[in-house]
mmCIF file of C-alpha atoms in Angstrom:
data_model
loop_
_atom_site.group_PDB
_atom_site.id
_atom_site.type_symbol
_atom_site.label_atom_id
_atom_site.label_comp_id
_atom_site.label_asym_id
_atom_site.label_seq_id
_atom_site.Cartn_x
_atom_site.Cartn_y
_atom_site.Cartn_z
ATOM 1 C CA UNK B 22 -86.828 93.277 32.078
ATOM 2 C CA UNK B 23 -87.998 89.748 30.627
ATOM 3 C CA UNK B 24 -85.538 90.402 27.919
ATOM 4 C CA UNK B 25 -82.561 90.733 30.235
ATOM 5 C CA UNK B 26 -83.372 87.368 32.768
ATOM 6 C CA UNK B 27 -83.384 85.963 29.551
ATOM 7 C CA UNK B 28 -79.813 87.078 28.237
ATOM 8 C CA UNK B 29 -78.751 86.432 31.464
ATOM 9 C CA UNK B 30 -79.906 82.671 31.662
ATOM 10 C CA UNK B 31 -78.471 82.545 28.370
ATOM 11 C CA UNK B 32 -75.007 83.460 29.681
ATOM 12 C CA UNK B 33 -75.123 81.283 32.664
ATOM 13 C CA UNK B 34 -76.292 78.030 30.503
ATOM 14 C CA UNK B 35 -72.735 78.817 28.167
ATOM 15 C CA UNK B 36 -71.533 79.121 31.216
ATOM 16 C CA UNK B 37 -71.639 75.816 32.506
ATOM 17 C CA UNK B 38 -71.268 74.080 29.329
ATOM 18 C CA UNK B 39 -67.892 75.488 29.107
ATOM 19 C CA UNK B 40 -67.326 74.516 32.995
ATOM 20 C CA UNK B 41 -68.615 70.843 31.949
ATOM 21 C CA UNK B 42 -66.420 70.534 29.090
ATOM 22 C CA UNK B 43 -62.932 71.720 30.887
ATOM 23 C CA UNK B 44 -63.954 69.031 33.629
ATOM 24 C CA UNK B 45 -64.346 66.416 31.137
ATOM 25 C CA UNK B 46 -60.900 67.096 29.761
ATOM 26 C CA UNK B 47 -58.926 66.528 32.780
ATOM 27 C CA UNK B 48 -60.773 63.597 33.613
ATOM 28 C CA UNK B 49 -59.711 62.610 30.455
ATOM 29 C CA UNK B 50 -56.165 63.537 30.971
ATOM 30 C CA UNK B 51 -55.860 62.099 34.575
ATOM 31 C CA UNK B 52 -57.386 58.606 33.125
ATOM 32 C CA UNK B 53 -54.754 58.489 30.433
ATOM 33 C CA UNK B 54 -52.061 59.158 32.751
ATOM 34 C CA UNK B 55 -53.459 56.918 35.311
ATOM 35 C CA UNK B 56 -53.255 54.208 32.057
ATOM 36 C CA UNK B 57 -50.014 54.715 31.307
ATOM 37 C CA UNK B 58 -48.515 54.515 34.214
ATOM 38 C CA UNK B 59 -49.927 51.308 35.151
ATOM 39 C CA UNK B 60 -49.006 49.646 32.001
ATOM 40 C CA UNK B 61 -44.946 50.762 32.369
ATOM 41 C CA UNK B 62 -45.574 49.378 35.936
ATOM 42 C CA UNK B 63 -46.516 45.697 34.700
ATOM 43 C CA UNK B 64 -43.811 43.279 34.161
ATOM 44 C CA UNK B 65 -42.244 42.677 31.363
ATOM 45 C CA UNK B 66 -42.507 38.993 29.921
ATOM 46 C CA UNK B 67 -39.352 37.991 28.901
ATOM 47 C CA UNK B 68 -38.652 36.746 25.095
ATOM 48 C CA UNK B 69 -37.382 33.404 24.929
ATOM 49 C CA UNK B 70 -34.054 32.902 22.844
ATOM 50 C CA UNK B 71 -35.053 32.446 19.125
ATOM 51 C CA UNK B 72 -31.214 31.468 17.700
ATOM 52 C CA UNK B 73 -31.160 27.749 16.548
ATOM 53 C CA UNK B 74 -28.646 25.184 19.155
ATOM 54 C CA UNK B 75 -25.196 25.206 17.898
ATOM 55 C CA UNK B 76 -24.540 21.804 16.448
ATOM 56 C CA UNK B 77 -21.584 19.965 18.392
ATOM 57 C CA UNK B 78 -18.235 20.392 16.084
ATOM 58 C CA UNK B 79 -15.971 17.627 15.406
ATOM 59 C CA UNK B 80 -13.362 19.297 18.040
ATOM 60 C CA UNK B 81 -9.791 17.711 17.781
ATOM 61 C CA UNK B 82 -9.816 15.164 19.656
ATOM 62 C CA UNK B 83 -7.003 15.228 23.421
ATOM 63 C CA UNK B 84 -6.533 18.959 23.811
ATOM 64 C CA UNK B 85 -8.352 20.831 21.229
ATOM 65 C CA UNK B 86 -5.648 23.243 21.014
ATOM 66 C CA UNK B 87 -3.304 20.706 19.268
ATOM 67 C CA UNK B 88 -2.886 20.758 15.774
ATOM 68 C CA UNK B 89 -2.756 17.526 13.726
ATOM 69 C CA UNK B 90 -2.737 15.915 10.569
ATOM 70 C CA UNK B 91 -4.367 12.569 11.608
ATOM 71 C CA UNK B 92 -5.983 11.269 15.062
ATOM 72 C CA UNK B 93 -7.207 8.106 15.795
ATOM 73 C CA UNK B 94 -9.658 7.769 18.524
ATOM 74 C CA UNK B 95 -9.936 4.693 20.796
ATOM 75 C CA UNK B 96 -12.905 3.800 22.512
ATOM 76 C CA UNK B 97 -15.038 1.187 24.065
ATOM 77 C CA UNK B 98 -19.034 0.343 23.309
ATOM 78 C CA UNK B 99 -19.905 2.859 25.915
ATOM 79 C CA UNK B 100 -18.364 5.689 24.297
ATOM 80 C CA UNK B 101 -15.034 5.531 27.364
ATOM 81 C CA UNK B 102 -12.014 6.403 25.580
ATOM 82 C CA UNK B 103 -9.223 3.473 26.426
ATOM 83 C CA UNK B 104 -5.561 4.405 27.182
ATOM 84 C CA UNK B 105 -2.375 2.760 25.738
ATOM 85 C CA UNK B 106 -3.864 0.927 22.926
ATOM 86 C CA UNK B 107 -1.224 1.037 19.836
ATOM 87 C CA UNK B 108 -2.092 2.012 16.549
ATOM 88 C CA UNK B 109 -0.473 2.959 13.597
ATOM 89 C CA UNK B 110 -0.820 4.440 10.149
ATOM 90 C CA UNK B 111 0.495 3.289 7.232
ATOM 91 C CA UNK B 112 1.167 4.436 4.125
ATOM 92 C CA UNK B 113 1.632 1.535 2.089
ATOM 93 C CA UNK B 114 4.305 -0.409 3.710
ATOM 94 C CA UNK B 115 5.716 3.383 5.399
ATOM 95 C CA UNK B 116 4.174 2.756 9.215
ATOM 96 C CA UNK B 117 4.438 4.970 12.108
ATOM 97 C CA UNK B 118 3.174 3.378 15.410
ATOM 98 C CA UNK B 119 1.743 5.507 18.484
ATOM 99 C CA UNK B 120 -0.618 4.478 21.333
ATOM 100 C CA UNK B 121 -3.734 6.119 22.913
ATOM 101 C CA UNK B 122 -3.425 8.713 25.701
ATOM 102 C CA UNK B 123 -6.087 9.169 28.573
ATOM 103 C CA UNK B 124 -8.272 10.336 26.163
ATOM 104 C CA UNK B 125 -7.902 7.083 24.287
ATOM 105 C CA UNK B 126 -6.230 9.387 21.189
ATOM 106 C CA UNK B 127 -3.402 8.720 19.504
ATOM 107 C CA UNK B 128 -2.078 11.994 17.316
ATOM 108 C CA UNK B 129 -0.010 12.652 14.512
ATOM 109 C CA UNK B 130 1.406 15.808 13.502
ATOM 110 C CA UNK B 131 3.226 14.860 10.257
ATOM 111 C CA UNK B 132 1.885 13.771 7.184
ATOM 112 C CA UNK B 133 2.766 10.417 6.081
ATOM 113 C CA UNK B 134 3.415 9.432 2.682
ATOM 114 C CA UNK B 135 4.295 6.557 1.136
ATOM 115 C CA UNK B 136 4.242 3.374 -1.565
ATOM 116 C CA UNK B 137 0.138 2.434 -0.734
ATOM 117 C CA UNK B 138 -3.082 4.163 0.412
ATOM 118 C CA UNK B 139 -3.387 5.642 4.169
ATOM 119 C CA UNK B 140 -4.536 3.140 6.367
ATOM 120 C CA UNK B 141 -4.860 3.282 10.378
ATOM 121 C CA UNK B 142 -4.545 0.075 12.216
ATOM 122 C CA UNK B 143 -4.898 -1.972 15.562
ATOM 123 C CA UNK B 144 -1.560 -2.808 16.530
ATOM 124 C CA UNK B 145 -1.982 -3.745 20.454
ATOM 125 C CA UNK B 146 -4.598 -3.455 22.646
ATOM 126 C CA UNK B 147 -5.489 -4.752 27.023
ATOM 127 C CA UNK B 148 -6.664 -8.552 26.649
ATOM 128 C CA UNK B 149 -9.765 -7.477 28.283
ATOM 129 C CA UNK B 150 -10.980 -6.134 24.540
ATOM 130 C CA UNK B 151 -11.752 -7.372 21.622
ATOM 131 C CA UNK B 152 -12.372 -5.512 18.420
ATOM 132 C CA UNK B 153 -16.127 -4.911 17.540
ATOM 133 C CA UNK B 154 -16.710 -6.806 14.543
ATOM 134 C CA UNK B 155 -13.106 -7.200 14.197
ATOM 135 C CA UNK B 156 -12.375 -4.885 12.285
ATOM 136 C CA UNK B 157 -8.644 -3.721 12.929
ATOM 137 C CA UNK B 158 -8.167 -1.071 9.678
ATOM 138 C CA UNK B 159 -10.084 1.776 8.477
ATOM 139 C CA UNK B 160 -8.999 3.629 5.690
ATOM 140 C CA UNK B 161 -7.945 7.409 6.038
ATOM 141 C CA UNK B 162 -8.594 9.909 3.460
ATOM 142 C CA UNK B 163 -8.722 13.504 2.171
ATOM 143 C CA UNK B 164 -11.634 14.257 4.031
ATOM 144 C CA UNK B 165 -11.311 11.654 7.296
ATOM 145 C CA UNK B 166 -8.313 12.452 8.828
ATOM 146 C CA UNK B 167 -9.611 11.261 11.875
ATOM 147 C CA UNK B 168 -11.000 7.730 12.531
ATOM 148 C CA UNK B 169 -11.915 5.834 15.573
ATOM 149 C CA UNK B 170 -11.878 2.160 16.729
ATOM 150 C CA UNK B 171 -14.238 0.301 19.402
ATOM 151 C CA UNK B 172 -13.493 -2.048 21.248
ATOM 152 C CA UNK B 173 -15.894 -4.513 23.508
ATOM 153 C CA UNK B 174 -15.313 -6.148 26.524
ATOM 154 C CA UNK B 175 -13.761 -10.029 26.255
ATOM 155 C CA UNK B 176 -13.365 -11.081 29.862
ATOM 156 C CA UNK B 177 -13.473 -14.639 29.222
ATOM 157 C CA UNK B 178 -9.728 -15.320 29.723
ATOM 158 C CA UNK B 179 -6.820 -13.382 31.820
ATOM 159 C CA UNK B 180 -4.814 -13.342 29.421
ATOM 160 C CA UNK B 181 -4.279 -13.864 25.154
ATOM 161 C CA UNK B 182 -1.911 -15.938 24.164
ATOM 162 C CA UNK B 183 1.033 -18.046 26.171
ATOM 163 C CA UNK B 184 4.300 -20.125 24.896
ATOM 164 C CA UNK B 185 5.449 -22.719 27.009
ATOM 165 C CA UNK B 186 9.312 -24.055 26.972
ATOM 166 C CA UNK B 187 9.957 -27.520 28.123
ATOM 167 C CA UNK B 188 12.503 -30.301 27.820
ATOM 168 C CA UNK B 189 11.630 -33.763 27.181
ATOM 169 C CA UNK B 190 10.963 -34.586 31.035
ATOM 170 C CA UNK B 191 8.824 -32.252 31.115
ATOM 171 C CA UNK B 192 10.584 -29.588 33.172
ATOM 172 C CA UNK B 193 9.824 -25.815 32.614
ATOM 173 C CA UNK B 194 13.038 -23.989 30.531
ATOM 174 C CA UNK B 195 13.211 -20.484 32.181
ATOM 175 C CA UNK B 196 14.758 -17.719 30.318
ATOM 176 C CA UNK B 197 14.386 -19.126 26.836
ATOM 177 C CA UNK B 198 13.120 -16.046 24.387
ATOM 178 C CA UNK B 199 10.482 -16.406 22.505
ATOM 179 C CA UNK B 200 7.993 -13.991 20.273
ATOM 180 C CA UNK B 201 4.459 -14.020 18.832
ATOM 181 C CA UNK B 202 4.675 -12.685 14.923
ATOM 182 C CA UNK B 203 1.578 -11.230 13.411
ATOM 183 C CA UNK B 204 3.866 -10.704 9.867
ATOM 184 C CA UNK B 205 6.291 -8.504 10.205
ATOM 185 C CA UNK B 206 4.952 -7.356 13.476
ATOM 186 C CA UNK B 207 6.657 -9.085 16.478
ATOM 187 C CA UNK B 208 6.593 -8.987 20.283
ATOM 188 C CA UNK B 209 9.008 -10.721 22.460
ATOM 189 C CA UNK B 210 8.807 -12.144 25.807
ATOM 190 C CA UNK B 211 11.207 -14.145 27.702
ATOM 191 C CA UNK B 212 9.555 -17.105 29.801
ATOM 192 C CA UNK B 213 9.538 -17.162 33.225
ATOM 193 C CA UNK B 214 10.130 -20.227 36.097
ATOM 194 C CA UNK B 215 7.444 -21.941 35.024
ATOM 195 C CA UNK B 216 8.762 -22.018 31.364
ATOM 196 C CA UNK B 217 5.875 -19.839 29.928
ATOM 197 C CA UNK B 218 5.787 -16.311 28.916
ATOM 198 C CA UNK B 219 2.294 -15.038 28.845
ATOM 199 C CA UNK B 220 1.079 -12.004 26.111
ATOM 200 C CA UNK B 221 -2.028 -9.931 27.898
ATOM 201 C CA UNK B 222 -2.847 -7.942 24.399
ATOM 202 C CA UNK B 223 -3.944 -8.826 21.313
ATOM 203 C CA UNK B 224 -1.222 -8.437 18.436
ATOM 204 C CA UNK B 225 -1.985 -7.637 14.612
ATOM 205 C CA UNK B 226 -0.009 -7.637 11.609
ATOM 206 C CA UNK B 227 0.183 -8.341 8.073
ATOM 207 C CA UNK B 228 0.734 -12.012 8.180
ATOM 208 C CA UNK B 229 -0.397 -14.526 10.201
ATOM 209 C CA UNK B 230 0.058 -15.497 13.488
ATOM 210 C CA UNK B 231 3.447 -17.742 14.451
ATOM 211 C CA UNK B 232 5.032 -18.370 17.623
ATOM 212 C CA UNK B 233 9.104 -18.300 17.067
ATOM 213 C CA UNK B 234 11.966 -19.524 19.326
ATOM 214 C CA UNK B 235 14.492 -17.284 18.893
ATOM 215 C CA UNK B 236 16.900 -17.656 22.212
ATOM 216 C CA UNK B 237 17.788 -20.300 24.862
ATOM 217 C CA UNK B 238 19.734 -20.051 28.081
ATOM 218 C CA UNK B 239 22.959 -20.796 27.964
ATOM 219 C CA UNK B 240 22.538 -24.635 29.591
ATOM 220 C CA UNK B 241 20.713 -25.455 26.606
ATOM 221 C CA UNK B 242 22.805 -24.830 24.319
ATOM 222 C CA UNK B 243 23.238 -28.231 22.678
ATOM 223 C CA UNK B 244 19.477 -28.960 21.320
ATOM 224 C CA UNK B 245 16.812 -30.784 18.802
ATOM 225 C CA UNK B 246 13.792 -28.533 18.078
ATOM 226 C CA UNK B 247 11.573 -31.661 18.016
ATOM 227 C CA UNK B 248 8.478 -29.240 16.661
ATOM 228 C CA UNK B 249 11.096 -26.850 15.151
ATOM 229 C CA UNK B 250 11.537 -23.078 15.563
ATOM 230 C CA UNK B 251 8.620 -21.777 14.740
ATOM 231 C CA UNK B 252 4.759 -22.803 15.142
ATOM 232 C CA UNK B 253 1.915 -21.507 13.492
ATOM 233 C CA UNK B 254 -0.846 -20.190 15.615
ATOM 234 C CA UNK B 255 -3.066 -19.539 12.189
ATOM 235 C CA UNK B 256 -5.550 -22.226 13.273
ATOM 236 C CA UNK B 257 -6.900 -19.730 16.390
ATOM 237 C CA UNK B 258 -4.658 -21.364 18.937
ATOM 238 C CA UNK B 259 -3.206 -19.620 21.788
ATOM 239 C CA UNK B 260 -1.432 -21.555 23.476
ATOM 240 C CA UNK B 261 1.793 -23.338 21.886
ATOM 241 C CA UNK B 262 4.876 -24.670 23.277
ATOM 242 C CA UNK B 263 8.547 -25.969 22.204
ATOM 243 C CA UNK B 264 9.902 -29.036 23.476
ATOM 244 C CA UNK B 265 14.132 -29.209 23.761
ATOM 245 C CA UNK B 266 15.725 -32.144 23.623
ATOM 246 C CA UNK B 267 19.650 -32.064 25.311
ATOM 247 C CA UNK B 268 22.086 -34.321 23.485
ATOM 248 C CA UNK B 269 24.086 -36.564 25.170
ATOM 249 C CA UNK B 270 27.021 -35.063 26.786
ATOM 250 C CA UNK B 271 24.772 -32.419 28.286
ATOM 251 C CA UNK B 272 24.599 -33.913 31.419
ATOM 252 C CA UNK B 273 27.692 -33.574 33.669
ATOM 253 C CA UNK B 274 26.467 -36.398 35.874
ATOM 254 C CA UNK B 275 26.615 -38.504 33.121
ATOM 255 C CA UNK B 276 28.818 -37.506 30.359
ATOM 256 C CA UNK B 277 30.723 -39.288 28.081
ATOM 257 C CA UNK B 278 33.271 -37.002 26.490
ATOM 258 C CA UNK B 279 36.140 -35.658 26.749
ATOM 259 C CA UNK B 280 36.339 -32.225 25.207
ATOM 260 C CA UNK B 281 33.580 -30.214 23.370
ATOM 261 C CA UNK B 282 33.474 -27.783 21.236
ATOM 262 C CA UNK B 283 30.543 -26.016 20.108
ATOM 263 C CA UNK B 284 29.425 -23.609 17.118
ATOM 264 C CA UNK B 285 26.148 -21.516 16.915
ATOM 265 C CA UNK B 286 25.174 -18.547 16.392
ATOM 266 C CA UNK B 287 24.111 -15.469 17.620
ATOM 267 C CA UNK B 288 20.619 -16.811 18.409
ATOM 268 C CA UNK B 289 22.379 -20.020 20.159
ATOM 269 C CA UNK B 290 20.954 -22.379 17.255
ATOM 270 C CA UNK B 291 24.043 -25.002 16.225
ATOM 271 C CA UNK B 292 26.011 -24.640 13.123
ATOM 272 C CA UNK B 293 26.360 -27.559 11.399
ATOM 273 C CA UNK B 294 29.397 -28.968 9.427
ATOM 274 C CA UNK B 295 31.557 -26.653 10.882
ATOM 275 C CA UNK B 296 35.616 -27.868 10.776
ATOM 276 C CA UNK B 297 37.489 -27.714 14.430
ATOM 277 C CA UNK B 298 40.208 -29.212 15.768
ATOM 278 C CA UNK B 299 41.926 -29.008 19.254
ATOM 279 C CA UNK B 300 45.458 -29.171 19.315
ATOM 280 C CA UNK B 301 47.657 -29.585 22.037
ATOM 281 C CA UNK B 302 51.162 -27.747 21.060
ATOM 282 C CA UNK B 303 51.919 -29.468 17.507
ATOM 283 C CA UNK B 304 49.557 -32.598 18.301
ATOM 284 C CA UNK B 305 46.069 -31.776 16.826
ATOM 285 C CA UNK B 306 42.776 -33.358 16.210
ATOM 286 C CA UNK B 307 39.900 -32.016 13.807
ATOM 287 C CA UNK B 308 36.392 -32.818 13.642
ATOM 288 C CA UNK B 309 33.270 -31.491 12.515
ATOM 289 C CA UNK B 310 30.230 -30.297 13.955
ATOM 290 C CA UNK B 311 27.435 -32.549 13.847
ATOM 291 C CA UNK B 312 23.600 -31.365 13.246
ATOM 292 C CA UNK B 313 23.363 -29.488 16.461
ATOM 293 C CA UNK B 314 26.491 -27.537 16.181
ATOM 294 C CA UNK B 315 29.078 -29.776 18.223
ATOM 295 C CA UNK B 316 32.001 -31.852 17.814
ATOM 296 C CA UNK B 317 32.673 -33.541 20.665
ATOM 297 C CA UNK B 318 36.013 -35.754 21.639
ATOM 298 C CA UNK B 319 36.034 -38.921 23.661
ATOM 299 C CA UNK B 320 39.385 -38.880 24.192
ATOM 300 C CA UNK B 321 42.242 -37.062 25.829
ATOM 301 C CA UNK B 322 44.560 -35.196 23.426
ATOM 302 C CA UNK B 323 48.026 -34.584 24.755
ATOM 303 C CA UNK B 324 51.369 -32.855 23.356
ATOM 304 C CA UNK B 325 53.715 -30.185 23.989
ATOM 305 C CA UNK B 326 51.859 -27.073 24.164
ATOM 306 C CA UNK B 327 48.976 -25.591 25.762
ATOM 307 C CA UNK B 328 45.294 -27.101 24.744
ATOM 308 C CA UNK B 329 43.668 -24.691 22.203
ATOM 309 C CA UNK B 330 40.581 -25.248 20.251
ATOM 310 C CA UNK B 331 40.270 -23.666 16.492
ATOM 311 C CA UNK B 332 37.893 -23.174 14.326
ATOM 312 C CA UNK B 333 39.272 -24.383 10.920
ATOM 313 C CA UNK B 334 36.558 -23.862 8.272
ATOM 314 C CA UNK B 335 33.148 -22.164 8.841
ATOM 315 C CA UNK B 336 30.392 -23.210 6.637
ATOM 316 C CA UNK B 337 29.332 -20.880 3.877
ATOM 317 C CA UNK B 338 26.385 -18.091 4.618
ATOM 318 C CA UNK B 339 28.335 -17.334 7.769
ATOM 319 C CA UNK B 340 30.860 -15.247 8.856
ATOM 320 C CA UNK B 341 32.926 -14.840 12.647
ATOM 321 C CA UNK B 342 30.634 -12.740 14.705
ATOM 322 C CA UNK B 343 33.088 -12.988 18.448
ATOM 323 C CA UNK B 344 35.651 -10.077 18.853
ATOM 324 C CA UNK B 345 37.151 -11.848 22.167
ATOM 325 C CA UNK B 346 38.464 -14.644 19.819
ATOM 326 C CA UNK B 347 42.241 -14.609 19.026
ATOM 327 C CA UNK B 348 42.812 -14.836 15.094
ATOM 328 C CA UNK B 349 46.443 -16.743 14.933
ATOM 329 C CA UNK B 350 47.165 -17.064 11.422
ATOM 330 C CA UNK B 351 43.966 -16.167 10.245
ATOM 331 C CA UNK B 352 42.348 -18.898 11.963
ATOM 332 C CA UNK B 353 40.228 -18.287 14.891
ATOM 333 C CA UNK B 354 40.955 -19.904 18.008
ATOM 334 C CA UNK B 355 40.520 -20.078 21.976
ATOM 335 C CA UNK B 356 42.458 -21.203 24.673
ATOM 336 C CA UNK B 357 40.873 -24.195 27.042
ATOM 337 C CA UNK B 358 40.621 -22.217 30.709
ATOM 338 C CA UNK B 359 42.100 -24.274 33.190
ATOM 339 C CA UNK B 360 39.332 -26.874 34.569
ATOM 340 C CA UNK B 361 37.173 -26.321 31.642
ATOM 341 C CA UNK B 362 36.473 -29.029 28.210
ATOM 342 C CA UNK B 363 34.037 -26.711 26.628
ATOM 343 C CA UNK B 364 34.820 -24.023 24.352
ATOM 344 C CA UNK B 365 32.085 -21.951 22.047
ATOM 345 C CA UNK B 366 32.754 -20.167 18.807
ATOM 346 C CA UNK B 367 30.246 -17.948 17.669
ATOM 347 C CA UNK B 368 29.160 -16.718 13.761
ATOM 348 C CA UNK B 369 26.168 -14.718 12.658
ATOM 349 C CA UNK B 370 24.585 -15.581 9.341
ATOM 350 C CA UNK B 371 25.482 -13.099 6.447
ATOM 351 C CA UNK B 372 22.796 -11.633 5.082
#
């Protein structure tokens, strides 16, 4: 009997070991579950992007779509791009001009070639700039097709330069043409009532700076360029004028001729030593032009014909230059209208 309680007890005691271990297997199991679940149930911390900035490219400048062989960028100290500035690039003396959009780029889509090296230049620009540090070229080369100007703000004065047209009095000479020359790089402006023709932008060149009179209304005809037809601005000035002298005879109040016959040329400047004569029918009269292009007769001519005026000999280095005038005999020659003394023949210099 002892020997069976004791089997017995045996059996029970495996008993509940097993029992004990199966229990601490699914508590095992539900805790590892329990664990996993609660770590696909936190939230993910996101993972910051790792890839380097992209560096800014050196887009074409105006639409980036456009394609072009050289650009040149306009802009002031602040980095604003400035519209209608004109700039040009040369190739030696081969120059082709173009000015600044709204995005203060001017663009070329042709290459240029020609005699020198590739050179971009300030041609024009508003008169409220100035270029920083003055510089006005920049070379272009195989590996800068695109350069850029800057330009700071010079608000000291409205405007750049002026030329002023006056006679002798003193009174303002409207409608007199004039230009501002930077070499070979002109701009023309015709003066106004007060005699002055103003230039707002800046002009560059390769020369320097000259004011020119190149045209006069048509009551000034008869003139002395007391400072000549053309002053130099080289020493920084900006404001020049021409004073016009009439000769006598100009004034109809107060004149003491006749007849008059004039010869200039296509710029209005006189043509001196020029033979005319004015003939009336068979009688006629010749004279010669004096330094500011007339001849001028104190006298009444009469005869049996109708009063013409000819122009006899022309001086060498000119040539005719007036298809309404009537060549009789090879000689050129106009008819006096009826109430009329002054007559105008008109050559162009030959080249």
């Amino acid at each position: 009997m002892n020997n069976m309680k004791k089997l017995f007890a045996l059996l029970l005691a495996m008993a509940m070991v097993f029992c004990m271990a199966a229990c601490a297997g699914d508590d095992k199991g539900s805790n590892d579950k329990t664990s996993t679940t609660t770590a696909s149930k936190e939230p993910q911390e996101s993972v910051p992007n790792q890839t380097e900035p992209t560096q800014p490219n050196d887009e074409k400048p105006g639409n980036p779509d456009d394609e072009y062989v050289y650009a040149v960028r306009v802009v002031d100290t602040e980095g604003n791009p400035i519209e209608g500035v004109w700039v040009q690039i040369c190739a030696g003396s081969t120059c082709v001009p173009k000015q600044t959009n709204a995005s203060g780029v001017a663009t070329y889509t042709e290459k240029i070639t020609g005699d020198g090296e590739l050179t971009a230049k300030l041609v024009s620009y508003p008169s409220e700039y100035t270029p920083l540090d003055d510089v006005i070229e920049l070379m272009l080369g195989d590996e800068s097709d695109i350069v850029q100007f800057v330009l700071q703000e010079y608000t000291t004065i409205e405007y750049v330069y002026t030329v002023s047209v006056e006679d002798i009095d003193g009174n303002p000479v409207e409608g007199a043409w004039v230009q501002i020359c930077a070499g070979s790089t002109c701009v023309p402006k015709q003066t106004d009532a007060d005699g002055i023709a103003y230039y707002d932008s800046v002009i560059t060149g390769d020369g320097e700076l000259t004011a020119k009179l190149i045209s006069l209304p048509e009551a000034y005809s008869f003139i002395d360029l007391s400072e000549g037809r053309e002053i130099s601005m080289a020493d920084g000035s900006v404001n020049v004028g021409f004073v016009l002298e009439s000769i006598p005879g100009n004034d109809t109040d107060d004149n003491d001729y006749v007849y008059l016959v004039q010869v200039i040329t296509v710029e209005d400047f006189g043509v001196e030593g020029a033979w005319v004569q004015i003939c009336a029918g068979s009688t006629c009269v010749p004279k010669q032009t004096n330094e500011y292009g007339v001849a001028y007769y104190t006298e009444e001519i009469t005869g049996d014909g109708e009063l013409v005026a000819k122009l006899i000999k022309i001086p060498e280095g000119y040539e005719l230059c007036d298809e309404d005038v009537e060549i009789v005999d090879g000689v050129a020659q106009i008819v006096f209208p009826e109430d009329t003394t002054d007559v105008v023949f008109v050559l162009r210099e030959l080249p």
